Amino acid sequence: MSHPVGSPLRDRIEVEFVEADVEMGFTLVDMAAAELGVGNRAAAAEILASAEAVFGDIEERLARLEGKARTAFEELVRELRRTIDRGKGAI
């Protein structure tokens, strides 16, 4: 059964996906740093590309959320953006 945009259940599901995606984004950056630490720049770049894709997913999901649900993630998402950018700058 489909739930309309803005319904409490759909919003809760979107929030759970955003939470999982944010965690995945930080994990991918950590993995890229580990690859860079052993000199594997190609793998680090590929992993950071995946982190970028996850970040895109986060932005799409947040666009579907309203009010407090969206603003609750603002600082965390900014930190993920900075972390991804730092990782890309290290390559």
mmCIF file of N, CA and C in Angstrom:
data_model
loop_
_atom_site.group_PDB
_atom_site.id
_atom_site.type_symbol
_atom_site.label_atom_id
_atom_site.label_comp_id
_atom_site.label_asym_id
_atom_site.label_seq_id
_atom_site.Cartn_x
_atom_site.Cartn_y
_atom_site.Cartn_z
ATOM 1 N N MET A 1 0.837 -1.167 0.000
ATOM 2 C CA MET A 1 0.000 0.000 0.000
ATOM 3 C C MET A 1 0.889 1.239 0.000
ATOM 4 N N SER A 2 0.574 2.192 -0.851
ATOM 5 C CA SER A 2 1.326 3.431 -0.952
ATOM 6 C C SER A 2 0.798 4.447 0.045
ATOM 7 N N HIS A 3 1.713 5.210 0.623
ATOM 8 C CA HIS A 3 1.322 6.262 1.555
ATOM 9 C C HIS A 3 1.646 7.601 0.915
ATOM 10 N N PRO A 4 0.716 8.552 0.978
ATOM 11 C CA PRO A 4 0.958 9.845 0.339
ATOM 12 C C PRO A 4 2.113 10.598 0.983
ATOM 13 N N VAL A 5 2.756 11.447 0.172
ATOM 14 C CA VAL A 5 3.822 12.302 0.684
ATOM 15 C C VAL A 5 3.258 13.127 1.831
ATOM 16 N N GLY A 6 4.014 13.227 2.905
ATOM 17 C CA GLY A 6 3.572 14.001 4.062
ATOM 18 C C GLY A 6 2.796 13.200 5.091
ATOM 19 N N SER A 7 2.537 11.927 4.794
ATOM 20 C CA SER A 7 1.830 11.114 5.785
ATOM 21 C C SER A 7 2.806 10.741 6.895
ATOM 22 N N PRO A 8 2.307 10.573 8.113
ATOM 23 C CA PRO A 8 3.212 10.252 9.229
ATOM 24 C C PRO A 8 4.041 8.989 8.995
ATOM 25 N N LEU A 9 3.448 7.942 8.451
ATOM 26 C CA LEU A 9 4.189 6.704 8.226
ATOM 27 C C LEU A 9 5.273 6.908 7.181
ATOM 28 N N ARG A 10 4.927 7.541 6.092
ATOM 29 C CA ARG A 10 5.920 7.776 5.036
ATOM 30 C C ARG A 10 7.045 8.651 5.569
ATOM 31 N N ASP A 11 6.709 9.692 6.321
ATOM 32 C CA ASP A 11 7.749 10.553 6.884
ATOM 33 C C ASP A 11 8.659 9.769 7.819
ATOM 34 N N ARG A 12 8.094 8.913 8.631
ATOM 35 C CA ARG A 12 8.900 8.116 9.562
ATOM 36 C C ARG A 12 9.847 7.195 8.795
ATOM 37 N N ILE A 13 9.354 6.608 7.734
ATOM 38 C CA ILE A 13 10.193 5.738 6.909
ATOM 39 C C ILE A 13 11.305 6.547 6.261
ATOM 40 N N GLU A 14 10.994 7.721 5.725
ATOM 41 C CA GLU A 14 12.006 8.583 5.113
ATOM 42 C C GLU A 14 13.075 8.964 6.140
ATOM 43 N N VAL A 15 12.653 9.301 7.361
ATOM 44 C CA VAL A 15 13.604 9.654 8.417
ATOM 45 C C VAL A 15 14.532 8.488 8.705
ATOM 46 N N GLU A 16 13.992 7.289 8.773
ATOM 47 C CA GLU A 16 14.824 6.114 9.029
ATOM 48 C C GLU A 16 15.821 5.886 7.892
ATOM 49 N N PHE A 17 15.393 6.124 6.659
ATOM 50 C CA PHE A 17 16.311 5.995 5.525
ATOM 51 C C PHE A 17 17.398 7.061 5.578
ATOM 52 N N VAL A 18 17.034 8.290 5.937
ATOM 53 C CA VAL A 18 18.037 9.352 6.042
ATOM 54 C C VAL A 18 19.052 8.985 7.123
ATOM 55 N N GLU A 19 18.580 8.509 8.255
ATOM 56 C CA GLU A 19 19.496 8.107 9.335
ATOM 57 C C GLU A 19 20.468 7.042 8.845
ATOM 58 N N ALA A 20 19.949 6.046 8.155
ATOM 59 C CA ALA A 20 20.804 4.965 7.645
ATOM 60 C C ALA A 20 21.780 5.490 6.598
ATOM 61 N N ASP A 21 21.307 6.369 5.730
ATOM 62 C CA ASP A 21 22.179 6.919 4.691
ATOM 63 C C ASP A 21 23.288 7.775 5.287
ATOM 64 N N VAL A 22 22.972 8.563 6.305
ATOM 65 C CA VAL A 22 23.997 9.389 6.948
ATOM 66 C C VAL A 22 25.066 8.495 7.563
ATOM 67 N N GLU A 23 24.640 7.460 8.252
ATOM 68 C CA GLU A 23 25.606 6.525 8.836
ATOM 69 C C GLU A 23 26.454 5.875 7.747
ATOM 70 N N MET A 24 25.810 5.482 6.655
ATOM 71 C CA MET A 24 26.537 4.864 5.556
ATOM 72 C C MET A 24 27.535 5.847 4.951
ATOM 73 N N GLY A 25 27.151 7.106 4.817
ATOM 74 C CA GLY A 25 28.050 8.107 4.258
ATOM 75 C C GLY A 25 29.311 8.260 5.080
ATOM 76 N N PHE A 26 29.153 8.367 6.408
ATOM 77 C CA PHE A 26 30.330 8.489 7.277
ATOM 78 C C PHE A 26 31.185 7.221 7.229
ATOM 79 N N THR A 27 30.545 6.073 7.161
ATOM 80 C CA THR A 27 31.284 4.812 7.085
ATOM 81 C C THR A 27 32.088 4.737 5.789
ATOM 82 N N LEU A 28 31.490 5.168 4.703
ATOM 83 C CA LEU A 28 32.210 5.157 3.425
ATOM 84 C C LEU A 28 33.427 6.082 3.462
ATOM 85 N N VAL A 29 33.280 7.238 4.083
ATOM 86 C CA VAL A 29 34.431 8.145 4.196
ATOM 87 C C VAL A 29 35.525 7.492 5.035
ATOM 88 N N ASP A 30 35.155 6.823 6.110
ATOM 89 C CA ASP A 30 36.144 6.108 6.924
ATOM 90 C C ASP A 30 36.844 5.022 6.109
ATOM 91 N N MET A 31 36.082 4.305 5.308
ATOM 92 C CA MET A 31 36.665 3.267 4.466
ATOM 93 C C MET A 31 37.632 3.867 3.447
ATOM 94 N N ALA A 32 37.249 5.002 2.875
ATOM 95 C CA ALA A 32 38.123 5.675 1.909
ATOM 96 C C ALA A 32 39.418 6.113 2.584
ATOM 97 N N ALA A 33 39.315 6.622 3.797
ATOM 98 C CA ALA A 33 40.515 7.041 4.532
ATOM 99 C C ALA A 33 41.430 5.850 4.789
ATOM 100 N N ALA A 34 40.841 4.703 5.100
ATOM 101 C CA ALA A 34 41.644 3.502 5.335
ATOM 102 C C ALA A 34 42.366 3.090 4.055
ATOM 103 N N GLU A 35 41.682 3.152 2.932
ATOM 104 C CA GLU A 35 42.317 2.810 1.652
ATOM 105 C C GLU A 35 43.417 3.799 1.314
ATOM 106 N N LEU A 36 43.159 5.062 1.578
ATOM 107 C CA LEU A 36 44.181 6.072 1.328
ATOM 108 C C LEU A 36 45.390 5.852 2.231
ATOM 109 N N GLY A 37 45.138 5.400 3.437
ATOM 110 C CA GLY A 37 46.210 5.136 4.393
ATOM 111 C C GLY A 37 47.161 4.043 3.946
ATOM 112 N N VAL A 38 46.673 3.140 3.126
ATOM 113 C CA VAL A 38 47.552 2.087 2.597
ATOM 114 C C VAL A 38 47.982 2.390 1.164
ATOM 115 N N GLY A 39 47.728 3.631 0.740
ATOM 116 C CA GLY A 39 48.198 4.067 -0.574
ATOM 117 C C GLY A 39 47.321 3.698 -1.745
ATOM 118 N N ASN A 40 46.117 3.258 -1.493
ATOM 119 C CA ASN A 40 45.228 2.847 -2.573
ATOM 120 C C ASN A 40 44.293 3.998 -2.942
ATOM 121 N N ARG A 41 44.838 4.948 -3.703
ATOM 122 C CA ARG A 41 44.074 6.139 -4.091
ATOM 123 C C ARG A 41 42.870 5.808 -4.971
ATOM 124 N N ALA A 42 43.017 4.856 -5.860
ATOM 125 C CA ALA A 42 41.923 4.508 -6.768
ATOM 126 C C ALA A 42 40.724 3.982 -5.989
ATOM 127 N N ALA A 43 40.971 3.096 -5.042
ATOM 128 C CA ALA A 43 39.873 2.558 -4.234
ATOM 129 C C ALA A 43 39.250 3.660 -3.379
ATOM 130 N N ALA A 44 40.097 4.541 -2.821
ATOM 131 C CA ALA A 44 39.582 5.639 -2.009
ATOM 132 C C ALA A 44 38.682 6.536 -2.838
ATOM 133 N N ALA A 45 39.095 6.841 -4.056
ATOM 134 C CA ALA A 45 38.289 7.697 -4.933
ATOM 135 C C ALA A 45 36.958 7.035 -5.273
ATOM 136 N N GLU A 46 36.991 5.743 -5.522
ATOM 137 C CA GLU A 46 35.768 5.007 -5.847
ATOM 138 C C GLU A 46 34.810 4.989 -4.652
ATOM 139 N N ILE A 47 35.351 4.779 -3.482
ATOM 140 C CA ILE A 47 34.524 4.755 -2.272
ATOM 141 C C ILE A 47 33.930 6.138 -2.014
ATOM 142 N N LEU A 48 34.720 7.191 -2.221
ATOM 143 C CA LEU A 48 34.198 8.544 -2.039
ATOM 144 C C LEU A 48 33.127 8.875 -3.074
ATOM 145 N N ALA A 49 33.233 8.318 -4.263
ATOM 146 C CA ALA A 49 32.175 8.489 -5.264
ATOM 147 C C ALA A 49 30.878 7.851 -4.764
ATOM 148 N N SER A 50 31.007 6.728 -4.098
ATOM 149 C CA SER A 50 29.822 6.084 -3.503
ATOM 150 C C SER A 50 29.247 6.959 -2.391
ATOM 151 N N ALA A 51 30.124 7.576 -1.599
ATOM 152 C CA ALA A 51 29.659 8.480 -0.541
ATOM 153 C C ALA A 51 28.918 9.663 -1.151
ATOM 154 N N GLU A 52 29.388 10.155 -2.283
ATOM 155 C CA GLU A 52 28.694 11.246 -2.980
ATOM 156 C C GLU A 52 27.299 10.806 -3.422
ATOM 157 N N ALA A 53 27.204 9.588 -3.922
ATOM 158 C CA ALA A 53 25.899 9.076 -4.351
ATOM 159 C C ALA A 53 24.949 8.966 -3.164
ATOM 160 N N VAL A 54 25.455 8.495 -2.044
ATOM 161 C CA VAL A 54 24.638 8.401 -0.832
ATOM 162 C C VAL A 54 24.205 9.794 -0.400
ATOM 163 N N PHE A 55 25.115 10.768 -0.491
ATOM 164 C CA PHE A 55 24.777 12.138 -0.129
ATOM 165 C C PHE A 55 23.645 12.660 -1.021
ATOM 166 N N GLY A 56 23.700 12.335 -2.297
ATOM 167 C CA GLY A 56 22.616 12.712 -3.215
ATOM 168 C C GLY A 56 21.290 12.109 -2.793
ATOM 169 N N ASP A 57 21.326 10.846 -2.377
ATOM 170 C CA ASP A 57 20.113 10.193 -1.882
ATOM 171 C C ASP A 57 19.566 10.916 -0.655
ATOM 172 N N ILE A 58 20.460 11.317 0.232
ATOM 173 C CA ILE A 58 20.049 12.039 1.442
ATOM 174 C C ILE A 58 19.340 13.330 1.059
ATOM 175 N N GLU A 59 19.919 14.075 0.129
ATOM 176 C CA GLU A 59 19.308 15.339 -0.292
ATOM 177 C C GLU A 59 17.917 15.115 -0.873
ATOM 178 N N GLU A 60 17.766 14.070 -1.669
ATOM 179 C CA GLU A 60 16.455 13.765 -2.249
ATOM 180 C C GLU A 60 15.443 13.414 -1.170
ATOM 181 N N ARG A 61 15.862 12.615 -0.210
ATOM 182 C CA ARG A 61 14.945 12.223 0.871
ATOM 183 C C ARG A 61 14.571 13.432 1.727
ATOM 184 N N LEU A 62 15.546 14.270 2.037
ATOM 185 C CA LEU A 62 15.262 15.447 2.863
ATOM 186 C C LEU A 62 14.297 16.389 2.155
ATOM 187 N N ALA A 63 14.378 16.461 0.846
ATOM 188 C CA ALA A 63 13.471 17.331 0.090
ATOM 189 C C ALA A 63 12.017 16.882 0.236
ATOM 190 N N ARG A 64 11.816 15.618 0.517
ATOM 191 C CA ARG A 64 10.461 15.097 0.682
ATOM 192 C C ARG A 64 9.933 15.279 2.104
ATOM 193 N N LEU A 65 10.819 15.632 3.028
ATOM 194 C CA LEU A 65 10.406 15.828 4.419
ATOM 195 C C LEU A 65 10.046 17.287 4.661
ATOM 196 N N GLU A 66 9.292 17.501 5.696
ATOM 197 C CA GLU A 66 8.881 18.863 6.027
ATOM 198 C C GLU A 66 9.295 19.212 7.445
ATOM 199 N N GLY A 67 9.410 20.502 7.677
ATOM 200 C CA GLY A 67 9.563 21.059 9.009
ATOM 201 C C GLY A 67 10.657 20.458 9.858
ATOM 202 N N LYS A 68 10.279 20.073 11.071
ATOM 203 C CA LYS A 68 11.230 19.580 12.063
ATOM 204 C C LYS A 68 11.969 18.335 11.594
ATOM 205 N N ALA A 69 11.291 17.490 10.852
ATOM 206 C CA ALA A 69 11.935 16.260 10.379
ATOM 207 C C ALA A 69 13.137 16.606 9.511
ATOM 208 N N ARG A 70 13.021 17.643 8.706
ATOM 209 C CA ARG A 70 14.124 18.045 7.828
ATOM 210 C C ARG A 70 15.197 18.790 8.613
ATOM 211 N N THR A 71 14.790 19.751 9.420
ATOM 212 C CA THR A 71 15.769 20.582 10.121
ATOM 213 C C THR A 71 16.563 19.794 11.150
ATOM 214 N N ALA A 72 16.016 18.694 11.621
ATOM 215 C CA ALA A 72 16.734 17.866 12.601
ATOM 216 C C ALA A 72 18.035 17.310 12.023
ATOM 217 N N PHE A 73 18.109 17.212 10.710
ATOM 218 C CA PHE A 73 19.282 16.630 10.056
ATOM 219 C C PHE A 73 20.260 17.669 9.511
ATOM 220 N N GLU A 74 19.913 18.933 9.557
ATOM 221 C CA GLU A 74 20.722 19.948 8.877
ATOM 222 C C GLU A 74 22.192 19.927 9.287
ATOM 223 N N GLU A 75 22.474 19.979 10.564
ATOM 224 C CA GLU A 75 23.870 20.039 11.010
ATOM 225 C C GLU A 75 24.611 18.748 10.675
ATOM 226 N N LEU A 76 23.973 17.629 10.873
ATOM 227 C CA LEU A 76 24.597 16.335 10.580
ATOM 228 C C LEU A 76 24.919 16.215 9.091
ATOM 229 N N VAL A 77 24.016 16.665 8.254
ATOM 230 C CA VAL A 77 24.235 16.601 6.808
ATOM 231 C C VAL A 77 25.342 17.569 6.394
ATOM 232 N N ARG A 78 25.398 18.748 7.019
ATOM 233 C CA ARG A 78 26.510 19.672 6.730
ATOM 234 C C ARG A 78 27.845 19.042 7.126
ATOM 235 N N GLU A 79 27.878 18.364 8.260
ATOM 236 C CA GLU A 79 29.111 17.710 8.700
ATOM 237 C C GLU A 79 29.511 16.593 7.735
ATOM 238 N N LEU A 80 28.545 15.835 7.254
ATOM 239 C CA LEU A 80 28.846 14.792 6.270
ATOM 240 C C LEU A 80 29.414 15.420 5.004
ATOM 241 N N ARG A 81 28.824 16.529 4.552
ATOM 242 C CA ARG A 81 29.324 17.213 3.359
ATOM 243 C C ARG A 81 30.781 17.631 3.550
ATOM 244 N N ARG A 82 31.079 18.240 4.696
ATOM 245 C CA ARG A 82 32.456 18.668 4.985
ATOM 246 C C ARG A 82 33.400 17.473 5.024
ATOM 247 N N THR A 83 32.951 16.372 5.606
ATOM 248 C CA THR A 83 33.780 15.178 5.738
ATOM 249 C C THR A 83 34.078 14.567 4.369
ATOM 250 N N ILE A 84 33.076 14.500 3.521
ATOM 251 C CA ILE A 84 33.287 13.989 2.166
ATOM 252 C C ILE A 84 34.262 14.898 1.420
ATOM 253 N N ASP A 85 34.057 16.201 1.530
ATOM 254 C CA ASP A 85 34.931 17.154 0.831
ATOM 255 C C ASP A 85 36.383 17.039 1.316
ATOM 256 N N ARG A 86 36.566 16.868 2.624
ATOM 257 C CA ARG A 86 37.935 16.693 3.157
ATOM 258 C C ARG A 86 38.554 15.413 2.572
ATOM 259 N N GLY A 87 37.772 14.364 2.522
ATOM 260 C CA GLY A 87 38.274 13.113 1.954
ATOM 261 C C GLY A 87 38.679 13.275 0.505
ATOM 262 N N LYS A 88 37.857 13.970 -0.278
ATOM 263 C CA LYS A 88 38.173 14.208 -1.674
ATOM 264 C C LYS A 88 39.415 15.068 -1.819
ATOM 265 N N GLY A 89 39.586 16.000 -0.887
ATOM 266 C CA GLY A 89 40.757 16.872 -0.938
ATOM 267 C C GLY A 89 42.046 16.136 -0.627
ATOM 268 N N ALA A 90 41.946 15.011 0.059
ATOM 269 C CA ALA A 90 43.135 14.238 0.444
ATOM 270 C C ALA A 90 43.620 13.337 -0.694
ATOM 271 N N ILE A 91 42.801 13.166 -1.678
ATOM 272 C CA ILE A 91 43.168 12.260 -2.781
ATOM 273 C C ILE A 91 43.997 12.984 -3.822
#
